[in-house]
XYZ file of N, CA and C in Angstrom:
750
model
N 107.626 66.280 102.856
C 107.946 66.007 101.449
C 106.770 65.371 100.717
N 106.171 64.935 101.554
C 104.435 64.074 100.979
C 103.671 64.726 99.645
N 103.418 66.372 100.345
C 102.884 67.213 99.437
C 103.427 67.545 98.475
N 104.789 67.763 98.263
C 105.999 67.915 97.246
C 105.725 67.084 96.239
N 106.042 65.891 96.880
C 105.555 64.598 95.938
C 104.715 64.744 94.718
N 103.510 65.219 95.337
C 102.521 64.983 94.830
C 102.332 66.084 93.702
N 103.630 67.051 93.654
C 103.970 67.441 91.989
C 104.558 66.875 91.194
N 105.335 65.805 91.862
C 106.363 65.088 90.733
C 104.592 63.912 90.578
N 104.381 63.489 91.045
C 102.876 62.169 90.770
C 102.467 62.965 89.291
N 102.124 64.352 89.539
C 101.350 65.459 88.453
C 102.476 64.754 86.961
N 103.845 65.422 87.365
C 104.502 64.999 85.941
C 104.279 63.996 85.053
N 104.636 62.789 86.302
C 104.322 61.064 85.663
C 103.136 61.324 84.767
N 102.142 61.793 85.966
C 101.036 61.061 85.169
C 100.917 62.074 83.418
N 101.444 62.950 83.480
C 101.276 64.049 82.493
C 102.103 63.200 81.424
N 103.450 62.401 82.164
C 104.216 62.470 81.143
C 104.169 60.667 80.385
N 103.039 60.278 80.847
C 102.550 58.548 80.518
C 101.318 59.138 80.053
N 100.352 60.033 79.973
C 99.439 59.736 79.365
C 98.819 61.293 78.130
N 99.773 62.029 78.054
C 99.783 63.034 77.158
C 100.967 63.189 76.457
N 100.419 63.409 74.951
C 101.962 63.344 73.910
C 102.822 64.167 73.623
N 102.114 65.726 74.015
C 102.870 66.769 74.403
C 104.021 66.846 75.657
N 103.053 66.335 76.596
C 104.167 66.402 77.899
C 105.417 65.642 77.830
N 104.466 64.225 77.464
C 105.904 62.780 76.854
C 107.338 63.723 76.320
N 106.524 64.480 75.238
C 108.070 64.474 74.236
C 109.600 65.627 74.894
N 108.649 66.039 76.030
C 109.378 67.254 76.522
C 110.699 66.728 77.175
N 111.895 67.936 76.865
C 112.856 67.701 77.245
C 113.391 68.887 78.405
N 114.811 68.964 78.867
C 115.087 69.772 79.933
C 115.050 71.178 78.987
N 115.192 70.941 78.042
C 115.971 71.847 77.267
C 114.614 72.675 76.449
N 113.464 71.661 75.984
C 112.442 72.481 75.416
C 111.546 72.870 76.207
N 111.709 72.694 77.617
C 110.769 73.223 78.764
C 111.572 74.668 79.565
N 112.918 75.160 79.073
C 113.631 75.856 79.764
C 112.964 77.370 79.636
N 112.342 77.883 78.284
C 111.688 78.588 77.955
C 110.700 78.953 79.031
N 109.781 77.971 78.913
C 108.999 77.921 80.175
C 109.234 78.292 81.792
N 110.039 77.684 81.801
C 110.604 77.599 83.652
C 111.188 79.168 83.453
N 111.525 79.914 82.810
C 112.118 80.955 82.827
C 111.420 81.904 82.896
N 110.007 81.500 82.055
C 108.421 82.320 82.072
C 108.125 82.177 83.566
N 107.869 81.213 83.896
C 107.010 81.098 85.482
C 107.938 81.597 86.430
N 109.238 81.893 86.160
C 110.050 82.754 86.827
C 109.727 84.144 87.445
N 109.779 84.711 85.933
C 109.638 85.683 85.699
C 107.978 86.392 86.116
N 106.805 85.249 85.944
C 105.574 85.921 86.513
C 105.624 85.698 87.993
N 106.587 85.155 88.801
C 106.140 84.695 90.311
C 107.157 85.934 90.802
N 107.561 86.523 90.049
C 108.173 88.202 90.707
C 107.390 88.860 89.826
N 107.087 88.864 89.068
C 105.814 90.142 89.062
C 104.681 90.119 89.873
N 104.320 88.976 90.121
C 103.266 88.429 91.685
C 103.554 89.612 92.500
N 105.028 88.971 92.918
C 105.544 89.591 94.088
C 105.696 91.127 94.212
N 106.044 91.839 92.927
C 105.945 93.144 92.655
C 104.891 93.850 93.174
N 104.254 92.716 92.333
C 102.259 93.546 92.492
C 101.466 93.337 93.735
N 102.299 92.644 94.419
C 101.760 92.192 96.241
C 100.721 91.458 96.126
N 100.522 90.809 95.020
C 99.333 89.706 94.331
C 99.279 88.772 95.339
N 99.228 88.400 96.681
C 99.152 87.153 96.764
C 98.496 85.880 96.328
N 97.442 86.164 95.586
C 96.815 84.852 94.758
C 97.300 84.841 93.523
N 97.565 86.078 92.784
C 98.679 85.412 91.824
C 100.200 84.689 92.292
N 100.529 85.409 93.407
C 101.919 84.574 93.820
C 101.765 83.174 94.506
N 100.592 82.677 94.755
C 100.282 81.139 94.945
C 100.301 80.552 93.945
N 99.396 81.263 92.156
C 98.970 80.559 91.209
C 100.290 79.816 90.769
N 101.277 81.386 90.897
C 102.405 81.229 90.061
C 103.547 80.557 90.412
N 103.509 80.408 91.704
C 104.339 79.189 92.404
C 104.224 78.035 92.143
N 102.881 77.890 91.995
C 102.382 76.582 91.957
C 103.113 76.214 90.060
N 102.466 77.309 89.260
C 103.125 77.156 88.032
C 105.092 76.237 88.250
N 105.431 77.496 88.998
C 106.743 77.552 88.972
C 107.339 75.699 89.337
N 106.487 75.461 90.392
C 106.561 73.805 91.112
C 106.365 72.956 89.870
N 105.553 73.393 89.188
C 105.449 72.074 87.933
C 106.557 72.272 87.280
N 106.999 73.281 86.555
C 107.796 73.282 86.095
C 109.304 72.239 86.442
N 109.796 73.100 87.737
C 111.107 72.325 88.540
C 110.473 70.686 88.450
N 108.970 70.727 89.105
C 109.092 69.277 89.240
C 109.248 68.528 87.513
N 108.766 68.870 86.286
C 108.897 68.338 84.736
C 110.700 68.373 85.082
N 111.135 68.955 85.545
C 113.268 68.853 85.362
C 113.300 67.673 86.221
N 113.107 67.347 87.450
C 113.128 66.479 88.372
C 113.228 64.939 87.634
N 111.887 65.206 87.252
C 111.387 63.853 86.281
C 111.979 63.195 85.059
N 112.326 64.564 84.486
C 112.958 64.064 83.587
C 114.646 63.538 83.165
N 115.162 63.817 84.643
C 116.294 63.812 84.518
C 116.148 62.408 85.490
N 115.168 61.875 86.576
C 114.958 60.799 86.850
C 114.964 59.575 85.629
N 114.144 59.957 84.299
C 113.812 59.224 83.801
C 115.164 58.913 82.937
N 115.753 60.032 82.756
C 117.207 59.765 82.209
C 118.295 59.232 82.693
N 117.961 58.728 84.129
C 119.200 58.085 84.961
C 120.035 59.038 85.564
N 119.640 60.514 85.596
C 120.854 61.310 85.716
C 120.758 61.306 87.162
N 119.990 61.418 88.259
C 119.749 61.509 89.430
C 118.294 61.469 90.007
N 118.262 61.292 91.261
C 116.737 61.018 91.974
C 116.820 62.404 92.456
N 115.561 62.201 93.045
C 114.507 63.315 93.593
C 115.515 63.700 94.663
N 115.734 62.263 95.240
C 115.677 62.438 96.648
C 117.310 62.867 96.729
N 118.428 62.713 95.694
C 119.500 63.623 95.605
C 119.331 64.836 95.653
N 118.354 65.751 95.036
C 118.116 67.119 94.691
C 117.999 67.558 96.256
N 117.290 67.175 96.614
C 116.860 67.200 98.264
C 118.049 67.208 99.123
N 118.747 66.324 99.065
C 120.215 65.646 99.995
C 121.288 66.877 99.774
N 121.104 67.269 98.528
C 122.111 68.322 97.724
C 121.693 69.591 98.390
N 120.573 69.789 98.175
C 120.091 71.238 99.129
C 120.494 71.153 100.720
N 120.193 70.115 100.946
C 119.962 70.361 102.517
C 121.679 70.262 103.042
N 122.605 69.722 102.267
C 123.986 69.730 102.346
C 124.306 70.855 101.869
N 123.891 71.767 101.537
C 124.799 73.085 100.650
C 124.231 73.970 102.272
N 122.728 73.976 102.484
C 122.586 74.793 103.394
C 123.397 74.610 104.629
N 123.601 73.421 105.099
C 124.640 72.999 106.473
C 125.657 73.727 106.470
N 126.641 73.669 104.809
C 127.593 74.020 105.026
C 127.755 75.492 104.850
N 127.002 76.135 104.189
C 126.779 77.644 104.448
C 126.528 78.188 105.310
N 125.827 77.746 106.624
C 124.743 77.940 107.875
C 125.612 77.101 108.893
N 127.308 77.288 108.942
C 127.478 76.200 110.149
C 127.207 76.654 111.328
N 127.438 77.505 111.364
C 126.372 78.471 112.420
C 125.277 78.021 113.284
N 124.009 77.658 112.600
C 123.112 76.950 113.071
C 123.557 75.144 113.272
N 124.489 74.881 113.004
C 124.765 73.087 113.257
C 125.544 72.818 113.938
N 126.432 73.722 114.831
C 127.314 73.671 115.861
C 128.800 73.675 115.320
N 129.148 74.041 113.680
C 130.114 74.148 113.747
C 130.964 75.219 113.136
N 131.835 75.455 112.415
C 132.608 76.657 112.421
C 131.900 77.700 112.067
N 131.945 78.739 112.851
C 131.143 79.923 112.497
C 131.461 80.996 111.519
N 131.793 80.388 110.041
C 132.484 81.479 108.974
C 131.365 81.821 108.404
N 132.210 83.080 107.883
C 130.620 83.692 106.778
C 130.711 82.938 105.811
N 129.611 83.766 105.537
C 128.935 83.413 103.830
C 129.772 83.361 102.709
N 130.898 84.700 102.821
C 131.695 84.955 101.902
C 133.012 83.909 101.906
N 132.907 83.815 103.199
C 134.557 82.307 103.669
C 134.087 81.121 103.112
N 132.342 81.119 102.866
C 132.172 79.234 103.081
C 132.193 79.308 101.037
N 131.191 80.473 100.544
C 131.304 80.615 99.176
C 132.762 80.326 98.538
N 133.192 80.803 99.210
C 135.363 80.726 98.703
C 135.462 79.691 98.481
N 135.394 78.908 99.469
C 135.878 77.454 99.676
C 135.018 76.487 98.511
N 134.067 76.690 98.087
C 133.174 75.940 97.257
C 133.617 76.588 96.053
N 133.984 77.753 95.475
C 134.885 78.281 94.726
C 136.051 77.906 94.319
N 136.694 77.556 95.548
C 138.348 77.302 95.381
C 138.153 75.614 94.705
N 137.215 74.479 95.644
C 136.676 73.254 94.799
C 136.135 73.744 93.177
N 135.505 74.272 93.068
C 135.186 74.256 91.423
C 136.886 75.178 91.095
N 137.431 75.458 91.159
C 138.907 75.699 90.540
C 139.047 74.732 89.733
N 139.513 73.661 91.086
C 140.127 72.476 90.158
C 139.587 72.162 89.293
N 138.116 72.622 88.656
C 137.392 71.499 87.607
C 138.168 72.752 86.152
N 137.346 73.792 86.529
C 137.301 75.359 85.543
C 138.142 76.362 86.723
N 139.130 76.596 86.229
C 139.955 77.592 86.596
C 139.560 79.351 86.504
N 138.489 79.110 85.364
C 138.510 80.582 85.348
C 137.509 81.441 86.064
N 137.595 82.161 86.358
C 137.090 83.490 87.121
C 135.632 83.333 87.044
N 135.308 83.194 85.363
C 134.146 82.821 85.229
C 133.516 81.619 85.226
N 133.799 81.086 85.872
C 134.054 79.196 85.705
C 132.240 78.670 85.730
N 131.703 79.606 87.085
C 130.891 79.401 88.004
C 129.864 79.973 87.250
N 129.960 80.942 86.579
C 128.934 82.045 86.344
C 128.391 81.044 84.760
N 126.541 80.824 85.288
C 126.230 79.942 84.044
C 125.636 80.519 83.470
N 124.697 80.942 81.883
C 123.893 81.850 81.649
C 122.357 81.142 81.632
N 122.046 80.931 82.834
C 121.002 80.622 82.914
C 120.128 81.586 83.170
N 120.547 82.540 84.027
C 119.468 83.850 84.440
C 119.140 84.575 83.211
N 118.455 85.333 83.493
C 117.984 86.647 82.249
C 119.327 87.157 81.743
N 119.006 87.259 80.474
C 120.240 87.894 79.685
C 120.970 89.299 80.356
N 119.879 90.477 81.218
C 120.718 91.211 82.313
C 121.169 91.314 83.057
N 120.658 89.947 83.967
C 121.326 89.815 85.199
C 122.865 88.764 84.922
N 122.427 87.830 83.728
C 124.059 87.233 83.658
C 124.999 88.286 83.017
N 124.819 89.220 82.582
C 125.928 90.335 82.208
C 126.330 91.258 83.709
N 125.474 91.314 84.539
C 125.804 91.818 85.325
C 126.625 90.956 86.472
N 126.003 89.353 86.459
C 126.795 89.065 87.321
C 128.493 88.337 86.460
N 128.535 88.597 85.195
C 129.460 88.165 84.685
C 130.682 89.864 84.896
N 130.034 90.954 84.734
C 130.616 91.866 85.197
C 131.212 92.253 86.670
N 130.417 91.754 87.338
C 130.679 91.677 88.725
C 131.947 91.064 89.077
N 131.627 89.816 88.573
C 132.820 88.915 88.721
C 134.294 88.978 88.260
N 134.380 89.232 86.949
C 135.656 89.890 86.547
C 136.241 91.281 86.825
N 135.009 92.125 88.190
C 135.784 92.887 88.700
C 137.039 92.920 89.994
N 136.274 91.470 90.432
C 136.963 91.025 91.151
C 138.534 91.010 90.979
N 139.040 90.573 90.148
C 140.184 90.910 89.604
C 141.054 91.730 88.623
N 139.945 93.406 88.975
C 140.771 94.148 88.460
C 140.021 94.984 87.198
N 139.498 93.945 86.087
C 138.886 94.213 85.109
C 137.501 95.315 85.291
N 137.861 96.342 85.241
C 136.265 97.088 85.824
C 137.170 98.681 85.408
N 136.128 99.228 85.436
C 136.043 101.009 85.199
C 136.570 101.036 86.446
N 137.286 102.305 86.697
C 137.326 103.045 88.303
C 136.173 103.884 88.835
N 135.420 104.120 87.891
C 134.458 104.496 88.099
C 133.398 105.177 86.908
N 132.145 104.755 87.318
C 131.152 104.741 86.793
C 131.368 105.838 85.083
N 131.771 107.040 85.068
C 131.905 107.629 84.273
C 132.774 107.721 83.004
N 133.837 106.304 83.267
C 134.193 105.842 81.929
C 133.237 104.286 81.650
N 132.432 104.075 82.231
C 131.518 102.850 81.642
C 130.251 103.863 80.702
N 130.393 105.169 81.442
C 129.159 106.246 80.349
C 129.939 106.439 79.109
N 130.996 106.139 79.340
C 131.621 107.101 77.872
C 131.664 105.780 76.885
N 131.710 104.786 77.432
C 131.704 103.560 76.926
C 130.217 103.402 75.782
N 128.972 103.644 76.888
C 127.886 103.012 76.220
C 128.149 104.358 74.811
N 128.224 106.000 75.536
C 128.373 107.047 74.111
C 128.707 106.234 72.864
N 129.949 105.824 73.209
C 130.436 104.848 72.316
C 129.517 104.110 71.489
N 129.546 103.169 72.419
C 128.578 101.751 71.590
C 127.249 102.439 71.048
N 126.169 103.418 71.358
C 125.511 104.269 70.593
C 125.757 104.514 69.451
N 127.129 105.118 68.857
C 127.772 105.155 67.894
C 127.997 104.224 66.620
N 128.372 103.545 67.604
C 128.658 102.522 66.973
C 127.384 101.401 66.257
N 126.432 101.263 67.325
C 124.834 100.744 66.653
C 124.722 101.709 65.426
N 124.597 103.325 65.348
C 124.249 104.298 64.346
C 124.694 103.536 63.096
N 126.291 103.860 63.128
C 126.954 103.185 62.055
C 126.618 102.004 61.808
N 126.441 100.824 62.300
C 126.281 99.806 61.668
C 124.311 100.059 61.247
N 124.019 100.713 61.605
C 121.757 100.455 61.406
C 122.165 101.169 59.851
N 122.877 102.408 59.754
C 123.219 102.903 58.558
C 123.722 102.140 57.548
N 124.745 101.094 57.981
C 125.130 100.326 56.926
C 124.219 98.942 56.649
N 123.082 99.096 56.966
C 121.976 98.217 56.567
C 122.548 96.730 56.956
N 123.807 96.088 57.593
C 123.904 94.822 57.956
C 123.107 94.420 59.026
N 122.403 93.743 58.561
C 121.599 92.798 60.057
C 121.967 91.973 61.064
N 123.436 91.538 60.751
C 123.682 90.542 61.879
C 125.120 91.638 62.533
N 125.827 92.443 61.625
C 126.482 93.748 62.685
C 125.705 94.220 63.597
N 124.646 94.662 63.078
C 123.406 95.512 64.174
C 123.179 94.788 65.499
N 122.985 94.098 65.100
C 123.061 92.594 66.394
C 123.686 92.755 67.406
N 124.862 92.714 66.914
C 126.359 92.420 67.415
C 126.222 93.745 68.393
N 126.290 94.723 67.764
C 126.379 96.229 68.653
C 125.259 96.372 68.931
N 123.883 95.884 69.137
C 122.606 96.361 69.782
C 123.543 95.745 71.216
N 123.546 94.318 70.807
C 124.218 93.516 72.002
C 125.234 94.142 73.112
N 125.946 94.623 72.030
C 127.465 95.334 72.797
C 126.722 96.895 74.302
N 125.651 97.414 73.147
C 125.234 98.253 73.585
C 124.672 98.423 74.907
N 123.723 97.037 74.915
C 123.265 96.567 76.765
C 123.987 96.440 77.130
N 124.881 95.446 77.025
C 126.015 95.140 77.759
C 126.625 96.150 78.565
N 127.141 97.364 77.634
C 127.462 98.221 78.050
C 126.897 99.002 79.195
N 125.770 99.236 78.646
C 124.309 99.771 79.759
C 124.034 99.233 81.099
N 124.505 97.805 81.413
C 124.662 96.811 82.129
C 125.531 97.228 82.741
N 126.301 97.340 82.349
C 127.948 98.181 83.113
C 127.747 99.436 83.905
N 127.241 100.377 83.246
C 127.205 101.441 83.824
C 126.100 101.406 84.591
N 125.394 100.757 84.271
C 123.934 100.453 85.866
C 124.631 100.290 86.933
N 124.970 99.206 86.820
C 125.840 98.165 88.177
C 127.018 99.359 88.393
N 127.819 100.179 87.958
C 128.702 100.819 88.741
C 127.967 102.044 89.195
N 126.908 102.645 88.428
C 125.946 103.688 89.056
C 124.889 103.461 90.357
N 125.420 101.661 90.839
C 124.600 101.758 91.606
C 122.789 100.900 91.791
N 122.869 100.771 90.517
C 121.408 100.481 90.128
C 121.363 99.154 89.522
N 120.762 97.915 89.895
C 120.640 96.852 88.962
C 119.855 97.012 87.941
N 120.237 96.541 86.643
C 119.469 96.641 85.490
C 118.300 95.860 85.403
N 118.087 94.910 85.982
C 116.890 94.010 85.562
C 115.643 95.132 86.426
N 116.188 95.038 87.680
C 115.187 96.378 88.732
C 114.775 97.188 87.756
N 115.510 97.906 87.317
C 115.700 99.278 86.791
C 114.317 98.663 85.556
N 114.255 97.835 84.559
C 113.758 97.409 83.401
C 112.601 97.054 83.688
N 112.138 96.344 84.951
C 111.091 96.171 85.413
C 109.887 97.354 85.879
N 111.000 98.542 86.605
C 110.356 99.731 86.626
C 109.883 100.589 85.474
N 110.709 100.545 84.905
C 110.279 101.241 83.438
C 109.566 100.377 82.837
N 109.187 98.647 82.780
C 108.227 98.208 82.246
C 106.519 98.474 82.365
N 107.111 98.432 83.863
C 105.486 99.157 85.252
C 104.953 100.463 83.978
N 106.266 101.726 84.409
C 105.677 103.045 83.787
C 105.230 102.827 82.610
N 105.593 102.559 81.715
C 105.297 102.154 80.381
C 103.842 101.960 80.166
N 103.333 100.414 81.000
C 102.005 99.845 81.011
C 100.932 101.082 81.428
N 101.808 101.410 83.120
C 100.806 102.613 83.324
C 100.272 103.597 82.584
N 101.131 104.126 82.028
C 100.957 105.004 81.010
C 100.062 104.672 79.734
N 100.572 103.676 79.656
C 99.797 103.674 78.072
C 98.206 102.946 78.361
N 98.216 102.881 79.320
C 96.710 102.709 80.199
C 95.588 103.726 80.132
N 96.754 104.500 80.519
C 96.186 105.907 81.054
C 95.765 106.461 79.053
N 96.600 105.917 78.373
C 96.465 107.005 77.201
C 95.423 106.429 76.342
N 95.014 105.090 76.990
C 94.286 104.540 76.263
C 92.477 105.293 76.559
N 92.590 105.402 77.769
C 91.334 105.710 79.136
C 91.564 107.473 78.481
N 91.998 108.155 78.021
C 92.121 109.312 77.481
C 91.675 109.403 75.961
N 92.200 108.624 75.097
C 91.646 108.509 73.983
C 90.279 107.929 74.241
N 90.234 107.233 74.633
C 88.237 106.817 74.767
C 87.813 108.178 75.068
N 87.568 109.104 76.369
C 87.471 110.187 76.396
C 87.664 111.055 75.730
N 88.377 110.793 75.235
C 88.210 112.357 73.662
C 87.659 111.542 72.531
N 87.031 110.244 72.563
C 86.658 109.486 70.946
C 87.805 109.481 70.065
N 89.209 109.388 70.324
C 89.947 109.401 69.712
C 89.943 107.945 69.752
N 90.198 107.589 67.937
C 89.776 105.627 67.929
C 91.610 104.998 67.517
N 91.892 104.482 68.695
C 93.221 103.777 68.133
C 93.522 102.824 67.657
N 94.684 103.170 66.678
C 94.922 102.349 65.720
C 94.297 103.020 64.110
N 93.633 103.709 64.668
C 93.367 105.138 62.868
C 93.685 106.395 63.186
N 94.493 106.656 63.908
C 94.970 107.800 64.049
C 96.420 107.914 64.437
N 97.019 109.055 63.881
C 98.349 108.451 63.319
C 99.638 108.751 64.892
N 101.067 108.613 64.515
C 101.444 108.762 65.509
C 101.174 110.069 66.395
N 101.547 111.389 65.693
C 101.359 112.222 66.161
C 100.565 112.885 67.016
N 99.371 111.910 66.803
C 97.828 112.318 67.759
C 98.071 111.336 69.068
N 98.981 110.191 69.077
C 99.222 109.170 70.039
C 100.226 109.916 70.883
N 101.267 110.243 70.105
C 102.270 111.118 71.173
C 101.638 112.213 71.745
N 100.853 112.896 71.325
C 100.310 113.803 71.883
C 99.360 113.587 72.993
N 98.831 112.430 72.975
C 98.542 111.885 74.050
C 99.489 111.548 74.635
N 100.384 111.161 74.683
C 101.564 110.924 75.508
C 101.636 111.739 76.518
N 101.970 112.736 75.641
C 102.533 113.566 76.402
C 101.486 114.767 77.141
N 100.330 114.461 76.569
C 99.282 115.003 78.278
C 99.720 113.705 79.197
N 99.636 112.404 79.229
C 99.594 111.773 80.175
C 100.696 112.016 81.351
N 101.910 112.417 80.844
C 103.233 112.630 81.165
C 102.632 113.799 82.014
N 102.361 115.077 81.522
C 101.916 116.030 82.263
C 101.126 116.197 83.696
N 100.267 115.052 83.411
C 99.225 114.654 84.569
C 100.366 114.039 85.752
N 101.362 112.901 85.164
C 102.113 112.603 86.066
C 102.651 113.904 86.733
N 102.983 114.368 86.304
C 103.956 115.749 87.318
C 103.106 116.235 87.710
């Protein structure tokens, strides 16, 4: 724990002698922690291992600025966060501690059936802390549990048809905060029919983020080669690059 430490030492001293760090709260650093999230799996994507050290290390300051600051607020010590982990793993893992050998899914129940009594509902547990796709998915997940779900995948398609529709109509009726509402409805939906097709959406978004970059890499390294100068030339000459690049793929 020595070395550990010696990220929370980093906070203190960040947060006694700089006025930026001082003013930070759990809440205006969440942004952040969600960023260094998000680059320590693209690390991992990219088999970076020196970016997946940098970004760990990112990721450690971060958790450790929550640590600190919730120290400094009285809410709990370090050394609870610690006590709390190493007690959740025992009782998940009795397995390894000599005692009842239930699964994962028996010991989850039981820590389930305790948060009942607090929040009764289904969704009691489910917080939206993750990415806006993965908490729709695991908020979908969960209320299938009891029932609430497509039978299958091909009325969650007829669903998003739908919500398509429905974005049209409202982009047509020029309201900005309807559009919202049904862009919203629309993932959601999309979310749905991933997860019953099989496919997680965040995966899925990440891959198509990859192709995307690749591509427009490639179209960039193509326009230099033909002296085509971007950014003065209009869409049509860009899609058309596109779509040699597309070609080359196949």
């Amino acid at each position: 724990m020595a070395v550990l430490d010696r990220a929370l030492d980093v906070v203190e001293f960040l947060r006694a002698n700089c006025p930026w760090d001082a003013e930070q709260t759990h809440r205006s650093l969440r942004r952040y922690l969600l960023e260094e999230t998000h680059e320590v799996v693209d690390a991992i994507d990219a088999g970076d291992d020196a970016s997946l050290r940098d970004e760990l290390g990112d990721l450690l300051l971060n958790v450790a600025f929550q640590i600190v600051i919730a120290e400094e607020r009285g809410a709990f010590e370090r050394d609870e966060v610690v006590t709390g982990l190493e007690d959740k793993m025992r009782r998940r893992h009795p397995h390894l501690h000599g005692g009842d050998p239930a699964s994962w899914d028996v010991v989850k129940a039981r820590e389930r059936e305790a948060r009942d009594a607090v929040d009764s509902s289904v969704l009691g547990d489910v917080h939206p802390g993750a990415d806006p796709l993965s908490h729709a998915h695991r908020v979908q997940k969960r209320v299938a549990t009891v029932g609430f779900d497509w039978p299958e995948a091909g009325g969650a398609w007829a669903k998003v048809r739908e919500e398509v529709e429905e974005v049209r109509e409202e982009f047509s009726s020029g309201d900005q905060q309807r559009l919202e509402e049904e862009i919203g409805d629309l993932l959601f939906a999309v979310v749905n029919f991933a997860r019953l097709a099989g496919v997680h959406p965040t995966t899925a978004l990440v891959r198509a983020n990859q192709k995307f970059t690749r591509r427009f890499r490639r179209l960039e390294a193509l326009a230099a080669s033909r002296g085509v100068k971007m950014g003065e030339v209009g869409l049509d000459a860009l899609d058309q690059l596109w779509g040699d690049v597309k070609d080359e793929e196949r």
